[in-house]
């Protein structure tokens, strides 16, 4: 069975600094997707970034980038130039290529301090 | 991007009554919809997966007679909480995905249910 582990329940960062959120996963699949979702206080889930396992290049979306280490089954999220609006819960999620279900981590609560 | 709506966003009901939550995909055909439950400061817990025109598949431990799911069209799924009790109070989130890879899930804004 696939599992997703986020080992940092809470983190904080100063505005404009960089922070990295950790995520590890376990699977025997070769074809899969990894995601980072943001859930701000409004509780609307927002896709931050997606990584296809077959792609070696790390995905980036503006200030958000991932460090995808397939052999180590690690998928960390780096937020550069942190902004107050980045304050949210961040969830790492896994989906096997032939399955529509998402497997969720427990989340990391990130606070960006002014 | 694709938009998913939920209605109502917030509902209070009395113990023993039923409440229906709607989930709509506004600009795409959602062949699969998912219903999640989320407790404060916790992760999402998948309750069931529904495919258009088929019966929903419930996760282990979820009472199918209590949480009735209908996915009668490609744009609408409903979750009915029957004979609600205070322990059913929670935040319910739906998501929808289309018929083509990568089967991205798009999330509704959630519904806060309070049972008194």
Short mmCIF file of C-alpha atoms in Angstrom, two decimals:
data_model
loop_
_atom_site.label_atom_id
_atom_site.label_comp_id
_atom_site.label_asym_id
_atom_site.label_seq_id
_atom_site.Cartn_x
_atom_site.Cartn_y
_atom_site.Cartn_z
CA UNK A 1 0.00 0.00 0.00
CA UNK A 2 1.13 3.50 -0.73
CA UNK A 3 1.86 5.88 2.13
CA UNK A 4 2.78 9.54 2.35
CA UNK A 5 4.67 10.96 5.32
CA UNK A 6 5.05 14.59 6.28
CA UNK A 7 7.27 14.72 9.34
CA UNK A 8 6.90 18.42 10.12
CA UNK A 9 3.51 19.19 11.69
CA UNK A 10 4.31 22.90 12.03
CA UNK A 11 6.84 25.27 10.56
CA UNK A 12 7.40 28.99 10.51
CA UNK A 13 9.42 31.31 8.33
CA UNK A 14 10.10 35.02 8.15
CA UNK A 15 8.63 36.95 5.29
CA UNK A 16 10.93 37.00 2.24
CA UNK A 17 12.94 34.01 3.43
CA UNK A 18 13.00 30.49 1.99
CA UNK A 19 11.45 27.44 3.59
CA UNK A 20 11.46 23.76 2.65
CA UNK A 21 8.67 21.34 3.53
CA UNK A 22 9.49 17.65 3.59
CA UNK A 23 7.55 14.73 2.19
CA UNK A 24 8.47 11.10 1.75
CA UNK A 25 6.37 8.37 0.22
CA UNK A 26 6.39 4.65 -0.26
CA UNK A 27 5.21 2.81 -3.32
CA UNK A 28 6.10 -0.08 -5.59
CA UNK A 29 4.56 1.66 -8.60
CA UNK A 30 6.70 3.00 -11.42
CA UNK A 31 4.11 5.33 -12.87
CA UNK A 32 2.74 7.89 -10.42
CA UNK A 33 2.15 11.53 -9.70
CA UNK A 34 3.08 13.62 -6.69
CA UNK A 35 1.35 16.80 -5.62
CA UNK A 36 1.61 19.62 -3.16
CA UNK A 37 -1.67 21.23 -2.19
CA UNK A 38 -2.17 24.40 -0.18
CA UNK A 39 -5.15 24.88 2.13
CA UNK A 40 -5.36 28.47 3.39
CA UNK A 41 -7.68 29.54 6.23
CA UNK A 42 -10.54 29.67 3.71
CA UNK A 43 -10.08 25.87 3.47
CA UNK A 44 -10.21 25.89 -0.34
CA UNK A 45 -7.72 23.29 -1.57
CA UNK A 46 -5.35 24.75 -4.13
CA UNK A 47 -2.93 22.78 -6.27
CA UNK A 48 0.53 24.24 -5.83
CA UNK A 49 2.63 21.94 -7.96
CA UNK A 50 2.55 18.56 -9.67
CA UNK A 51 5.38 16.17 -10.52
CA UNK A 52 5.16 13.20 -12.85
CA UNK A 53 7.43 10.40 -11.68
CA UNK A 54 8.79 9.74 -15.16
CA UNK A 55 10.10 13.28 -15.44
CA UNK A 56 13.59 13.77 -14.07
CA UNK A 57 13.36 17.53 -14.11
CA UNK A 58 12.02 19.07 -10.92
CA UNK A 59 8.75 20.95 -11.34
CA UNK A 60 8.66 24.68 -10.65
CA UNK A 61 5.82 27.18 -10.41
CA UNK A 62 7.05 30.71 -9.82
CA UNK A 63 8.28 30.82 -6.20
CA UNK A 64 7.47 27.17 -5.62
CA UNK A 65 9.79 24.35 -6.62
CA UNK A 66 10.24 20.74 -5.69
CA UNK A 67 13.22 18.52 -5.05
CA UNK A 68 12.11 15.15 -6.38
CA UNK A 69 14.45 12.33 -5.40
CA UNK A 70 12.88 9.23 -6.90
CA UNK A 71 15.33 6.69 -5.52
CA UNK A 72 15.00 8.11 -2.04
CA UNK A 73 11.22 8.52 -2.48
CA UNK A 74 11.44 12.09 -1.34
CA UNK A 75 9.43 15.05 -2.63
CA UNK A 76 10.16 18.29 -0.79
CA UNK A 77 8.62 21.68 -1.53
CA UNK A 78 10.70 24.83 -1.48
CA UNK A 79 8.98 28.18 -1.13
CA UNK A 80 11.21 31.11 -2.01
CA UNK A 81 10.63 34.73 -1.01
CA UNK A 82 7.89 33.67 1.41
CA UNK A 83 4.85 35.92 1.53
CA UNK A 84 2.21 36.39 4.22
CA UNK A 85 -0.32 34.82 1.85
CA UNK A 86 1.67 31.59 1.91
CA UNK A 87 0.43 30.97 5.45
CA UNK A 88 -1.58 27.75 5.12
CA UNK A 89 -1.68 24.01 5.61
CA UNK A 90 0.38 22.23 2.97
CA UNK A 91 -0.46 18.68 2.02
CA UNK A 92 1.70 16.29 0.05
CA UNK A 93 -0.27 13.75 -1.99
CA UNK A 94 0.44 10.71 -4.15
CA UNK A 95 -1.53 9.16 -6.95
CA UNK A 96 -0.66 5.95 -8.80
CA UNK A 97 -0.86 6.40 -12.55
CA UNK A 98 -3.76 4.02 -13.05
CA UNK A 99 -5.70 5.02 -9.98
CA UNK A 100 -7.69 8.19 -9.44
CA UNK A 101 -7.47 8.17 -5.64
CA UNK A 102 -5.13 10.55 -3.87
CA UNK A 103 -3.14 9.34 -0.88
CA UNK A 104 -2.62 12.23 1.53
CA UNK A 105 0.02 13.16 4.04
CA UNK A 106 -1.02 14.58 7.39
CA UNK A 107 -0.03 18.08 6.42
CA UNK A 108 2.37 20.79 7.54
CA UNK A 109 1.04 24.01 9.01
CA UNK A 110 3.19 26.86 7.70
CA UNK A 111 3.15 30.29 9.30
CA UNK A 112 4.84 33.17 7.51
CA UNK A 113 5.74 35.87 10.01
CA UNK A 114 6.06 39.55 9.15
CA UNK B 1 -8.71 26.22 -14.57
CA UNK B 2 -11.64 23.95 -13.89
CA UNK B 3 -14.12 25.13 -11.29
CA UNK B 4 -16.04 23.04 -8.79
CA UNK B 5 -18.77 24.52 -6.63
CA UNK B 6 -20.40 23.23 -3.49
CA UNK B 7 -23.69 24.20 -1.96
CA UNK B 8 -24.37 25.08 0.75
CA UNK B 9 -21.11 26.41 2.11
CA UNK B 10 -22.44 26.19 5.64
CA UNK B 11 -25.42 24.39 7.11
CA UNK B 12 -26.84 23.80 10.57
CA UNK B 13 -29.36 21.04 11.09
CA UNK B 14 -31.07 19.40 14.00
CA UNK B 15 -30.16 15.94 15.17
CA UNK B 16 -32.20 13.29 13.36
CA UNK B 17 -32.78 15.27 10.20
CA UNK B 18 -31.13 14.78 6.81
CA UNK B 19 -29.07 17.27 4.89
CA UNK B 20 -28.00 17.27 1.25
CA UNK B 21 -24.78 18.77 -0.08
CA UNK B 22 -24.36 19.43 -3.80
CA UNK B 23 -21.13 19.35 -5.76
CA UNK B 24 -21.07 20.72 -9.29
CA UNK B 25 -18.38 20.87 -11.95
CA UNK B 26 -19.05 24.14 -13.72
CA UNK B 27 -16.96 23.96 -16.86
CA UNK B 28 -16.01 20.34 -17.43
CA UNK B 29 -17.50 16.88 -17.39
CA UNK B 30 -16.67 15.14 -14.15
CA UNK B 31 -16.68 11.42 -14.77
CA UNK B 32 -15.43 10.80 -11.25
CA UNK B 33 -16.19 12.69 -8.08
CA UNK B 34 -14.78 12.22 -4.62
CA UNK B 35 -16.20 13.07 -1.21
CA UNK B 36 -13.88 13.83 1.67
CA UNK B 37 -14.34 14.62 5.31
CA UNK B 38 -11.91 16.83 7.18
CA UNK B 39 -11.67 17.44 10.92
CA UNK B 40 -9.98 20.61 12.21
CA UNK B 41 -6.23 20.66 11.67
CA UNK B 42 -6.31 17.20 10.11
CA UNK B 43 -5.83 15.77 6.68
CA UNK B 44 -8.52 14.82 4.20
CA UNK B 45 -10.23 11.50 4.72
CA UNK B 46 -11.70 9.97 1.59
CA UNK B 47 -15.26 8.82 2.18
CA UNK B 48 -16.28 7.58 -1.23
CA UNK B 49 -15.64 7.68 -4.94
CA UNK B 50 -18.49 8.04 -7.37
CA UNK B 51 -18.52 7.50 -11.10
CA UNK B 52 -21.26 9.01 -13.20
CA UNK B 53 -24.16 6.60 -13.57
CA UNK B 54 -22.72 4.05 -11.15
CA UNK B 55 -23.05 3.31 -7.48
CA UNK B 56 -20.50 4.96 -5.26
CA UNK B 57 -17.59 3.01 -3.84
CA UNK B 58 -17.25 3.66 -0.12
CA UNK B 59 -14.06 3.51 1.89
CA UNK B 60 -13.80 1.05 4.72
CA UNK B 61 -15.61 2.23 7.81
CA UNK B 62 -17.90 4.68 6.02
CA UNK B 63 -21.58 3.84 6.43
CA UNK B 64 -23.15 3.82 3.00
CA UNK B 65 -26.68 4.00 4.40
CA UNK B 66 -25.80 7.09 6.37
CA UNK B 67 -23.86 8.92 3.69
CA UNK B 68 -25.85 8.56 0.49
CA UNK B 69 -24.03 9.58 -2.65
CA UNK B 70 -25.65 10.14 -6.02
CA UNK B 71 -23.76 10.99 -9.21
CA UNK B 72 -26.59 11.15 -11.71
CA UNK B 73 -24.99 13.49 -14.24
CA UNK B 74 -21.55 14.49 -15.45
CA UNK B 75 -21.76 17.77 -13.60
CA UNK B 76 -23.52 16.97 -10.34
CA UNK B 77 -22.94 14.74 -7.36
CA UNK B 78 -24.80 14.92 -4.08
CA UNK B 79 -23.97 13.73 -0.58
CA UNK B 80 -26.91 13.23 1.77
CA UNK B 81 -26.20 12.80 5.45
CA UNK B 82 -29.18 10.89 6.76
CA UNK B 83 -30.39 11.01 10.35
CA UNK B 84 -27.57 13.35 11.23
CA UNK B 85 -26.04 13.32 14.70
CA UNK B 86 -23.63 15.76 16.36
CA UNK B 87 -20.71 13.46 15.59
CA UNK B 88 -21.40 13.99 11.89
CA UNK B 89 -20.48 17.64 12.30
CA UNK B 90 -17.47 18.22 10.10
CA UNK B 91 -16.13 19.90 6.99
CA UNK B 92 -17.08 18.04 3.81
CA UNK B 93 -15.13 18.58 0.60
CA UNK B 94 -15.85 17.27 -2.86
CA UNK B 95 -13.50 17.02 -5.80
CA UNK B 96 -14.02 16.16 -9.42
CA UNK B 97 -11.88 14.79 -12.19
CA UNK B 98 -12.44 14.55 -15.91
CA UNK B 99 -12.24 11.60 -18.28
CA UNK B 100 -8.69 12.13 -19.55
CA UNK B 101 -5.21 11.76 -18.01
CA UNK B 102 -3.72 13.07 -15.81
CA UNK B 103 -7.14 12.89 -14.11
CA UNK B 104 -6.49 16.05 -12.17
CA UNK B 105 -8.73 16.51 -9.12
CA UNK B 106 -10.36 19.92 -8.77
CA UNK B 107 -11.71 20.76 -5.35
CA UNK B 108 -14.86 22.45 -4.22
CA UNK B 109 -14.72 25.09 -1.48
CA UNK B 110 -16.16 22.73 1.13
CA UNK B 111 -19.30 22.61 3.27
CA UNK B 112 -19.28 23.08 7.02
CA UNK B 113 -21.97 20.93 8.63
CA UNK B 114 -23.02 21.53 12.21
CA UNK B 115 -25.54 19.17 13.77
CA UNK B 116 -27.20 20.44 16.94
#
